[in-house]
Tab-separated table of C-alpha atoms and ligand atoms in Angstrom:
chain	number	residue	atom	x	y	z
A	449	MET	CA	0.000	0.000	0.000
A	450	GLN	CA	1.319	3.432	-0.925
A	451	TYR	CA	1.184	5.441	2.279
A	452	THR	CA	1.100	9.225	2.422
A	453	GLU	CA	2.483	9.797	5.883
A	454	ILE	CA	3.458	8.230	9.172
A	455	MET	CA	1.744	9.507	12.241
A	456	VAL	CA	3.867	9.290	15.377
A	457	ARG	CA	2.493	9.166	18.918
A	458	TYR	CA	4.810	10.315	21.641
A	459	GLY	CA	5.812	8.130	24.550
A	460	GLU	CA	6.113	9.036	28.184
A	461	LEU	CA	6.927	12.618	27.412
A	462	SER	CA	3.256	13.460	27.322
A	463	THR	CA	3.366	13.318	31.104
A	464	LYS	CA	6.338	15.586	31.501
A	465	GLY	CA	4.549	18.869	32.091
A	466	LYS	CA	6.590	21.962	31.429
A	467	ASN	CA	9.495	20.031	29.968
A	468	ARG	CA	7.252	18.943	27.192
A	469	LYS	CA	8.450	21.433	24.645
A	470	SER	CA	12.103	20.581	25.069
A	471	PHE	CA	11.239	16.878	24.851
A	472	ILE	CA	9.389	17.378	21.601
A	473	ASP	CA	12.150	19.551	20.180
A	474	ARG	CA	14.705	16.901	21.027
A	475	LEU	CA	12.604	14.115	19.563
A	476	ASP	CA	12.112	16.168	16.421
A	477	HIS	CA	15.882	16.613	16.144
A	478	ASN	CA	16.561	12.900	16.746
A	479	VAL	CA	13.957	11.781	14.211
A	480	ARG	CA	15.423	14.111	11.596
A	481	GLN	CA	18.873	12.729	12.259
A	482	ALA	CA	17.682	9.122	12.094
A	483	LEU	CA	15.880	9.767	8.795
A	484	HIS	CA	18.340	12.140	7.166
A	485	ASN	CA	18.940	9.724	4.273
A	486	PHE	CA	15.366	10.174	3.044
A	487	GLY	CA	15.536	13.507	1.241
A	488	ASN	CA	11.850	13.902	0.381
A	489	LEU	CA	10.392	13.617	3.858
A	490	VAL	CA	8.660	16.558	5.480
A	491	ILE	CA	8.605	16.265	9.265
A	492	LYS	CA	6.296	18.296	11.480
A	493	ALA	CA	6.166	17.914	15.234
A	494	SER	CA	3.147	19.344	16.976
A	495	ARG	CA	2.118	19.261	20.629
A	496	ASP	CA	0.670	15.792	20.674
A	497	ARG	CA	1.701	14.130	17.428
A	498	MET	CA	4.417	14.112	14.852
A	499	HIS	CA	3.602	13.816	11.183
A	500	ILE	CA	6.121	12.517	8.692
A	501	GLN	CA	5.021	13.134	5.126
A	502	LEU	CA	6.539	10.488	2.901
A	503	ASN	CA	6.404	12.212	-0.495
A	504	GLY	CA	7.144	8.934	-2.247
A	505	GLU	CA	9.785	7.571	0.146
A	506	ASP	CA	9.555	3.847	0.975
A	507	SER	CA	7.415	3.578	4.091
A	508	ASP	CA	8.919	0.243	5.199
A	509	LEU	CA	12.455	1.597	5.196
A	510	VAL	CA	11.416	4.774	6.978
A	511	MET	CA	9.527	2.792	9.627
A	512	GLU	CA	12.480	0.501	10.207
A	513	GLN	CA	14.673	3.481	11.135
A	514	LEU	CA	11.893	5.135	13.067
A	515	SER	CA	11.370	2.074	15.244
A	516	LYS	CA	14.790	2.713	16.810
A	517	VAL	CA	14.158	6.265	17.949
A	518	PHE	CA	13.533	6.488	21.690
A	519	GLY	CA	10.622	8.583	22.923
A	520	ILE	CA	8.065	7.129	20.491
A	521	GLN	CA	5.176	5.089	21.842
A	522	ASN	CA	3.865	3.886	18.507
A	523	PHE	CA	3.230	5.043	14.960
A	524	SER	CA	0.800	4.447	12.145
A	525	PRO	CA	1.377	4.626	8.416
A	526	SER	CA	-1.607	6.440	6.947
A	527	ILE	CA	-3.145	7.444	3.669
A	528	LYS	CA	-4.481	10.888	2.921
A	529	VAL	CA	-7.662	11.433	0.927
A	530	ASP	CA	-9.709	14.468	-0.046
A	531	LYS	CA	-12.084	15.916	2.471
A	532	SER	CA	-15.218	14.199	1.281
A	533	LEU	CA	-17.194	11.338	2.746
A	534	GLU	CA	-17.105	9.476	-0.576
A	535	ALA	CA	-13.329	9.612	-0.765
A	536	VAL	CA	-13.050	8.237	2.787
A	537	GLN	CA	-15.526	5.454	2.086
A	538	ALA	CA	-13.770	4.399	-1.116
A	539	MET	CA	-10.338	4.274	0.533
A	540	ALA	CA	-11.707	2.549	3.639
A	541	ILE	CA	-13.140	-0.228	1.491
A	542	GLU	CA	-9.888	-0.595	-0.436
A	543	MET	CA	-7.876	-0.859	2.781
A	544	MET	CA	-10.236	-3.329	4.414
A	545	LYS	CA	-10.275	-5.521	1.317
A	546	GLU	CA	-6.544	-5.745	1.521
A	547	ILE	CA	-6.272	-6.740	5.158
A	548	TYR	CA	-9.459	-8.537	6.065
A	549	GLN	CA	-9.618	-12.284	6.563
A	550	GLU	CA	-12.671	-14.448	7.055
A	551	GLY	CA	-14.451	-14.003	10.352
A	552	MET	CA	-12.715	-10.790	11.346
A	553	THR	CA	-14.349	-8.002	13.321
A	554	PHE	CA	-13.760	-4.255	13.005
A	555	LYS	CA	-14.747	-0.800	14.090
A	556	VAL	CA	-14.202	2.685	12.782
A	557	ASN	CA	-12.666	5.214	15.104
A	558	THR	CA	-12.906	8.838	13.997
A	559	ARG	CA	-11.057	11.818	15.466
A	560	ARG	CA	-11.948	15.275	14.348
A	561	GLN	CA	-9.604	18.225	14.393
A	562	ASP	CA	-11.581	20.199	11.857
A	563	HIS	CA	-14.836	20.889	13.656
A	564	ASP	CA	-16.331	22.524	10.589
A	565	PHE	CA	-16.349	19.286	8.648
A	566	ALA	CA	-19.891	18.327	7.587
A	567	TYR	CA	-20.024	15.091	9.614
A	568	ASP	CA	-19.251	14.694	13.294
A	569	THR	CA	-17.339	11.721	14.685
A	570	ASN	CA	-20.408	9.547	15.299
A	571	GLU	CA	-21.777	10.207	11.853
A	572	MET	CA	-18.399	9.420	10.303
A	573	ASN	CA	-18.150	6.136	12.216
A	574	MET	CA	-21.631	5.161	11.030
A	575	GLU	CA	-21.242	6.264	7.422
A	576	VAL	CA	-17.833	4.727	6.898
A	577	GLY	CA	-18.667	1.565	8.837
A	578	GLY	CA	-21.874	1.170	6.852
A	579	ALA	CA	-20.084	1.482	3.523
A	580	ILE	CA	-17.536	-1.158	4.588
A	581	LEU	CA	-20.242	-3.582	5.699
A	582	GLU	CA	-22.043	-3.169	2.421
A	583	ALA	CA	-18.899	-3.869	0.402
A	584	ILE	CA	-17.676	-6.769	2.575
A	585	PRO	CA	-20.736	-8.439	4.124
A	586	ASP	CA	-18.566	-11.055	5.891
A	587	LEU	CA	-17.091	-8.483	8.244
A	588	LYS	CA	-18.737	-7.853	11.581
A	589	VAL	CA	-18.720	-4.755	13.700
A	590	GLN	CA	-17.435	-5.183	17.225
A	591	MET	CA	-16.898	-2.306	19.626
A	592	LYS	CA	-14.762	-4.097	22.207
A	593	ASP	CA	-11.396	-5.488	21.043
A	594	PRO	CA	-12.127	-5.836	17.335
A	595	ASP	CA	-9.481	-7.411	15.065
A	596	ILE	CA	-9.181	-4.242	13.016
A	597	ILE	CA	-9.525	-0.641	14.125
A	598	LEU	CA	-9.783	1.676	11.172
A	599	ARG	CA	-8.739	5.128	12.320
A	600	VAL	CA	-10.037	8.163	10.489
A	601	GLU	CA	-8.589	11.581	11.297
A	602	VAL	CA	-10.319	14.617	9.945
A	603	ARG	CA	-7.720	17.367	9.837
A	604	LEU	CA	-7.630	20.792	8.277
A	605	ASN	CA	-5.467	19.678	5.378
A	606	GLY	CA	-7.187	16.377	4.563
A	607	ILE	CA	-8.517	13.149	5.986
A	608	PHE	CA	-6.090	10.429	7.071
A	609	LEU	CA	-6.855	6.718	7.300
A	610	SER	CA	-4.817	4.072	9.072
A	611	TYR	CA	-5.341	0.624	10.507
A	612	LYS	CA	-1.923	-0.336	11.862
A	613	LYS	CA	-0.292	0.726	15.092
A	614	ILE	CA	3.335	-0.265	15.253
A	615	ASP	CA	5.184	-0.240	18.567
A	616	GLY	CA	7.928	2.340	18.859
A	617	ALA	CA	11.116	1.927	20.891
A	618	GLY	CA	9.575	3.551	23.985
A	619	GLY	CA	11.857	5.333	26.443
A	620	LEU	CA	12.754	9.013	26.343
A	621	PRO	CA	14.387	10.999	23.542
A	622	VAL	CA	18.162	10.635	23.714
A	623	GLY	CA	19.698	13.828	25.058
A	624	THR	CA	16.837	14.805	27.363
A	625	ALA	CA	18.596	13.268	30.374
A	626	GLY	CA	21.975	14.886	29.687
A	627	LYS	CA	25.333	13.374	28.837
A	628	GLY	CA	26.987	10.340	30.426
A	629	MET	CA	30.126	8.279	29.849
A	630	LEU	CA	29.764	4.565	29.183
A	631	MET	CA	32.697	2.350	30.107
A	632	LEU	CA	32.651	0.095	27.064
A	633	SER	CA	34.613	-3.141	27.021
A	634	GLY	CA	34.333	-5.716	24.269
A	635	GLY	CA	32.027	-7.866	26.371
A	636	ILE	CA	28.329	-8.624	26.393
A	637	ASP	CA	27.213	-6.460	29.283
A	638	SER	CA	28.462	-2.965	28.650
A	639	PRO	CA	26.828	-2.487	25.212
A	640	VAL	CA	23.536	-3.561	26.795
A	641	ALA	CA	24.104	-1.071	29.624
A	642	GLY	CA	24.700	1.607	26.986
A	643	TYR	CA	21.513	0.737	25.155
A	644	LEU	CA	19.495	0.931	28.373
A	645	ALA	CA	21.066	4.275	29.283
A	646	MET	CA	20.175	5.703	25.874
A	647	LYS	CA	16.662	4.383	26.244
A	648	ARG	CA	16.220	6.597	29.278
A	649	GLY	CA	17.362	9.645	27.377
A	650	VAL	CA	21.101	9.650	28.119
A	651	ASP	CA	23.425	10.924	25.448
A	652	ILE	CA	26.372	8.568	25.863
A	653	GLU	CA	30.025	8.787	24.925
A	654	MET	CA	32.102	5.607	24.907
A	655	VAL	CA	35.233	5.318	27.019
A	656	HIS	CA	37.336	2.311	26.081
A	657	PHE	CA	40.618	1.231	27.671
A	658	PHE	CA	43.086	-0.677	25.549
A	659	SER	CA	46.585	-1.979	26.165
A	660	PRO	CA	48.743	-2.412	23.099
A	661	PRO	CA	50.712	-4.557	22.446
A	662	TYR	CA	48.893	-6.869	24.877
A	663	THR	CA	45.582	-6.171	23.205
A	664	SER	CA	45.290	-6.285	19.418
A	665	GLN	CA	44.026	-3.813	16.874
A	666	GLN	CA	41.138	-6.232	16.391
A	667	ALA	CA	40.071	-5.842	20.009
A	668	LEU	CA	39.972	-2.077	19.549
A	669	ASN	CA	38.042	-2.483	16.297
A	670	LYS	CA	35.581	-4.739	18.031
A	671	ALA	CA	34.793	-2.042	20.603
A	672	LYS	CA	34.267	0.419	17.746
A	673	ALA	CA	32.056	-2.035	15.882
A	674	LEU	CA	29.974	-2.495	19.043
A	675	THR	CA	29.620	1.273	19.218
A	676	GLU	CA	28.402	1.306	15.627
A	677	LYS	CA	25.669	-1.169	16.588
A	678	LEU	CA	24.287	1.435	18.996
A	679	THR	CA	24.438	4.376	16.574
A	680	PRO	CA	21.021	3.781	14.933
A	681	TYR	CA	19.442	4.940	18.177
A	682	VAL	CA	21.230	8.287	18.051
A	683	GLY	CA	22.883	8.842	14.686
A	684	ARG	CA	26.453	9.127	15.942
A	685	ILE	CA	28.468	8.355	19.054
A	686	ARG	CA	31.835	9.668	20.251
A	687	PHE	CA	34.416	6.989	20.943
A	688	ILE	CA	37.170	7.844	23.394
A	689	GLN	CA	40.070	5.408	23.504
A	690	VAL	CA	42.371	5.559	26.489
A	691	PRO	CA	45.822	3.916	26.508
A	692	PHE	CA	46.060	1.725	29.575
A	693	THR	CA	49.282	-0.211	29.055
A	694	GLU	CA	51.552	1.759	31.372
A	695	ILE	CA	49.069	1.623	34.236
A	696	GLN	CA	48.511	-2.096	33.886
A	697	GLU	CA	52.233	-2.868	33.662
A	698	THR	CA	53.013	-0.686	36.645
A	699	VAL	CA	50.256	-2.110	38.807
A	700	LYS	CA	51.247	-5.642	37.919
A	701	GLU	CA	54.900	-5.004	38.673
A	702	GLN	CA	54.511	-3.165	41.947
A	703	LEU	CA	51.437	-4.419	43.780
A	704	PRO	CA	50.436	-7.739	45.350
A	705	SER	CA	48.506	-9.795	42.854
A	706	GLY	CA	45.359	-10.017	45.016
A	707	TYR	CA	44.852	-6.269	44.526
A	708	LEU	CA	45.810	-5.995	40.854
A	709	MET	CA	42.279	-5.983	39.656
A	710	THR	CA	40.904	-3.633	42.276
A	711	VAL	CA	43.601	-1.040	41.695
A	712	GLN	CA	43.369	-1.305	37.901
A	713	ARG	CA	39.644	-0.747	38.150
A	714	ARG	CA	40.167	2.229	40.412
A	715	PHE	CA	42.341	3.756	37.711
A	716	MET	CA	39.749	3.054	35.028
A	717	LEU	CA	37.037	4.712	37.048
A	718	ARG	CA	39.206	7.645	38.065
A	719	LEU	CA	40.155	8.255	34.433
A	720	THR	CA	36.566	7.968	33.251
A	721	ALA	CA	35.450	10.444	35.913
A	722	GLU	CA	38.130	12.896	34.816
A	723	ILE	CA	37.118	12.525	31.164
A	724	ALA	CA	33.468	13.021	32.143
A	725	LYS	CA	34.307	16.224	33.991
A	726	ARG	CA	36.241	17.631	31.058
A	727	ARG	CA	33.460	16.762	28.626
A	728	HIS	CA	30.560	17.919	30.807
A	729	GLY	CA	29.266	14.429	31.505
A	730	LEU	CA	26.997	14.077	34.522
A	731	ALA	CA	27.424	10.398	35.330
A	732	ILE	CA	29.291	7.201	34.489
A	733	PHE	CA	27.581	4.052	33.216
A	734	ASN	CA	29.061	0.569	33.201
A	735	GLY	CA	28.056	-3.037	32.593
A	736	GLU	CA	28.570	-4.418	36.073
A	737	ALA	CA	26.074	-6.996	37.313
A	738	LEU	CA	26.052	-8.039	40.918
A	739	GLY	CA	27.869	-11.271	41.619
A	740	GLN	CA	28.870	-12.026	38.053
A	741	VAL	CA	32.650	-12.038	38.560
A	742	ALA	CA	35.171	-11.181	41.271
A	743	SER	CA	35.147	-7.450	40.555
A	744	GLN	CA	31.387	-7.313	40.819
A	745	THR	CA	30.741	-8.078	44.454
A	746	MET	CA	29.469	-5.235	46.615
A	747	GLU	CA	32.769	-5.176	48.536
A	748	SER	CA	34.574	-4.813	45.251
A	749	MET	CA	32.277	-2.106	43.978
A	750	ALA	CA	32.783	-0.195	47.235
A	751	ALA	CA	36.576	-0.462	46.981
A	752	ILE	CA	36.526	0.722	43.365
A	753	ASN	CA	33.812	3.358	43.613
A	754	ASP	CA	35.850	5.093	46.339
A	755	VAL	CA	37.788	7.121	43.748
A	756	THR	CA	34.922	9.336	42.634
A	757	THR	CA	31.793	11.032	43.910
A	758	MET	CA	30.322	11.150	40.441
A	759	PRO	CA	27.260	8.879	40.165
A	760	VAL	CA	28.159	5.457	38.777
A	761	ILE	CA	25.042	3.946	37.233
A	762	ARG	CA	24.813	0.226	36.512
A	763	PRO	CA	21.786	-0.420	34.294
A	764	VAL	CA	22.199	-4.218	34.292
A	765	VAL	CA	23.135	-4.596	37.958
A	766	SER	CA	20.266	-6.854	38.944
A	767	MET	CA	19.822	-8.788	35.734
A	768	ASP	CA	20.667	-12.427	35.212
A	769	LYS	CA	23.145	-13.178	32.454
A	770	ASN	CA	20.342	-14.721	30.381
A	771	GLU	CA	18.320	-11.552	30.543
A	772	ILE	CA	21.318	-9.506	29.455
A	773	ILE	CA	22.050	-11.895	26.594
A	774	LYS	CA	18.466	-11.646	25.404
A	775	ILE	CA	18.780	-7.867	25.048
A	776	ALA	CA	22.222	-8.215	23.447
A	777	GLN	CA	20.645	-10.452	20.820
A	778	ASP	CA	17.764	-8.068	20.244
A	779	ILE	CA	20.105	-5.129	19.646
A	780	ASP	CA	22.450	-7.319	17.613
A	781	THR	CA	25.579	-6.828	19.713
A	782	PHE	CA	25.789	-10.411	20.956
A	783	ASP	CA	27.580	-12.035	18.001
A	784	LEU	CA	30.244	-9.332	18.047
A	785	SER	CA	30.637	-9.461	21.821
A	786	VAL	CA	31.411	-13.164	21.819
A	787	MET	CA	34.171	-12.851	19.226
A	788	PRO	CA	37.303	-13.903	21.100
A	789	PHE	CA	39.595	-10.875	20.997
A	790	GLU	CA	41.333	-10.386	24.293
A	791	ASP	CA	40.326	-7.439	26.399
A	792	CYS	CA	42.861	-5.630	28.569
A	793	CYS	CA	41.199	-6.909	31.744
A	794	THR	CA	41.345	-10.533	30.707
A	795	ILE	CA	45.016	-10.365	29.922
A	796	PHE	CA	46.030	-8.701	33.159
A	797	ALA	CA	43.603	-10.642	35.297
A	798	PRO	CA	45.385	-12.090	38.337
A	799	PRO	CA	45.003	-15.842	38.926
A	800	SER	CA	42.972	-15.295	42.081
A	801	PRO	CA	41.573	-11.795	42.503
A	802	LYS	CA	40.103	-10.929	45.885
A	803	THR	CA	36.350	-11.137	45.810
A	804	LYS	CA	36.199	-9.103	49.003
A	805	PRO	CA	38.975	-6.542	48.689
A	806	ARG	CA	39.449	-4.149	51.602
A	807	LEU	CA	39.132	-0.485	50.902
A	808	ASP	CA	41.940	0.507	53.293
A	809	LYS	CA	44.327	-1.953	51.639
A	810	ALA	CA	43.402	-0.804	48.143
A	811	ARG	CA	44.151	2.781	49.161
A	812	GLU	CA	47.356	1.841	50.884
A	813	TYR	CA	48.760	-0.139	47.948
A	814	GLU	CA	47.727	2.429	45.430
A	815	ALA	CA	49.470	5.174	47.395
A	816	ARG	CA	52.780	3.500	46.547
A	817	LEU	CA	52.303	4.486	42.898
A	818	ASP	CA	52.706	7.793	41.103
A	819	VAL	CA	48.946	8.089	40.590
A	820	ASP	CA	48.992	11.627	39.183
A	821	GLY	CA	51.762	10.914	36.685
A	822	LEU	CA	50.105	7.708	35.470
A	823	MET	CA	46.775	9.489	35.113
A	824	GLN	CA	48.294	12.407	33.271
A	825	ARG	CA	50.116	10.260	30.721
A	826	ALA	CA	47.003	8.181	30.029
A	827	LEU	CA	44.930	11.336	29.561
A	828	ASP	CA	47.573	12.780	27.230
A	829	GLY	CA	47.287	9.698	25.024
A	830	ILE	CA	43.514	9.815	24.526
A	831	GLU	CA	42.150	9.705	20.993
A	832	ILE	CA	38.588	10.686	20.170
A	833	SER	CA	36.679	9.702	17.060
A	834	GLU	CA	33.085	9.870	15.937
A	835	ILE	CA	31.307	6.718	14.869
A	836	LYS	CA	28.339	6.920	12.513
A	837	VAL	CA	25.652	4.533	11.344
A	838	GLY	CA	27.098	2.065	8.850
A	839	ASP	CA	30.797	2.633	9.670
A	840	GLU	CA	32.688	-0.638	9.319
A	841	PHE	CA	35.473	-1.828	11.567
A	842	MET	CA	35.547	-5.603	11.320
A	843	ASN	CA	36.789	-6.947	8.004
A	844	ASP	CA	36.222	-10.478	6.711
A	845	GLN	CA	39.722	-11.408	7.740
A	846	ALA	CA	38.905	-10.561	11.332
A	847	GLU	CA	35.897	-12.827	11.240
A	848	ALA	CA	37.816	-15.692	9.667
A	849	PHE	CA	40.550	-15.170	12.221
A	850	ALA	CA	38.077	-15.240	15.099
A	851	GLU	CA	36.719	-18.546	13.900
A	852	LEU	CA	40.182	-20.061	14.036
A	853	LEU	CA	40.690	-19.016	17.658
B	308	ATP	P1	31.351	-6.730	29.879
B	308	ATP	O1	30.574	-7.855	29.319
B	308	ATP	O2	30.706	-5.407	29.697
B	308	ATP	O3	32.794	-6.757	29.446
B	308	ATP	P2	32.034	-8.237	32.165
B	308	ATP	O4	30.969	-9.049	32.765
B	308	ATP	O5	33.033	-8.894	31.287
B	308	ATP	O6	31.357	-7.003	31.430
B	308	ATP	P3	34.163	-6.951	33.578
B	308	ATP	O7	35.137	-7.372	32.560
B	308	ATP	O8	34.444	-7.202	35.005
B	308	ATP	O9	32.724	-7.537	33.378
B	308	ATP	O10	33.887	-5.416	33.407
B	308	ATP	C1	32.930	-4.738	34.171
B	308	ATP	C2	32.646	-3.408	33.530
B	308	ATP	O11	33.844	-2.625	33.520
B	308	ATP	C3	32.277	-3.546	32.068
B	308	ATP	O12	30.907	-3.819	31.901
B	308	ATP	C4	32.658	-2.200	31.546
B	308	ATP	O13	31.656	-1.241	31.840
B	308	ATP	C5	33.917	-1.871	32.329
B	308	ATP	N1	35.097	-2.278	31.543
B	308	ATP	C6	35.742	-3.458	31.564
B	308	ATP	N2	36.761	-3.460	30.673
B	308	ATP	C7	36.764	-2.257	30.070
B	308	ATP	C8	37.562	-1.632	29.055
B	308	ATP	N3	38.566	-2.271	28.457
B	308	ATP	N4	37.245	-0.365	28.704
B	308	ATP	C9	36.218	0.280	29.281
B	308	ATP	N5	35.442	-0.248	30.222
B	308	ATP	C10	35.701	-1.493	30.635
B	309	MG	MG1	34.471	-7.871	30.161
């Protein structure tokens, strides 16, 4: 069916009172960015709806992109007809003929914006419903939970018909909650944490620690490819890579192995907090889940979190691994995450990290190091890039290589 426009219903933002305008403005901006490849679209955001005029663009492709924009409850592709009862009846019959199957029930649901139109909502429901029944006698009217709801909107510029409501991504428009830093590894959990943060309106920037020559170029590329998987929700994401080799070597050389992991993690968090401050981030997000590994006990979190007062938000903290994997599959990060390129933490992981590290010990050991110098040199080595939808980082060779491992 050749649709004229897509009508978008906002999500939770309708309840946000005086922030409403900034929410709608942000959603408008995000939708434009997500759909910028479709040159003929005309997008208009009003107080309670957004209308995307297709002007010949492929509605399926547009809807596929649109379904990833947070802040949208649902949307309906619709067809515009002239403002006459006959035109509505003719199109209604055509639409119903296309979708109806034996034994189905329906109702017509009219909304009227143009109160000068010759028929009111009840009359429209009756007239259009009657015409449909006459053309397709098999159909039955049912007011409660019918199989098909044909929606008719009488607006100033025409009458719009639709019968499909497609679920949007929900959540809040990205950017409305402010900016946060996501600590992105190459694993399963942190991309999911990033997705969940974005869903609640956070504009995230990726912070990734890498340790050449212990970690390969492929491991770095994998983190970038994971970032690309999250770009459809926002258009583009900044990727901040932080060299971590010197810190890891120093910690390994100078501290007792039971505290290697805790102190390394303290450095990661301290660096991320510093980067957040410089880039006006309000919080740090990571992929920690309670009890998953040694560094993710509450004792461990307390010993690591000690280095900053900035909020550290853990979107997957209470999820089971299976629940996290399910989301990773839905957002298509899972297959990449399980590719076996070594992460800096795996390589420098001590044989038996303390699951209940003591905060006083962590502080005491760390004080033996030149913390400021190590921090400064890591910060000096940062590289920042911008990753956009469709950017490629994993070549075929990488995939073949991964299969051999
Ligand atoms: P993930 O699946 O996200 O790697 P994980 O279960 O493997 O998580 P850890 O390796 O202990 O857990 O890492 C815990 C969190 O620390 C990660 O979710 C991530 O937020 C952060 N992190 C770990 N390694 C890195 C890294 N190289 N760069 C940035 N952040 C990291
Ligand atoms: Mg990991």
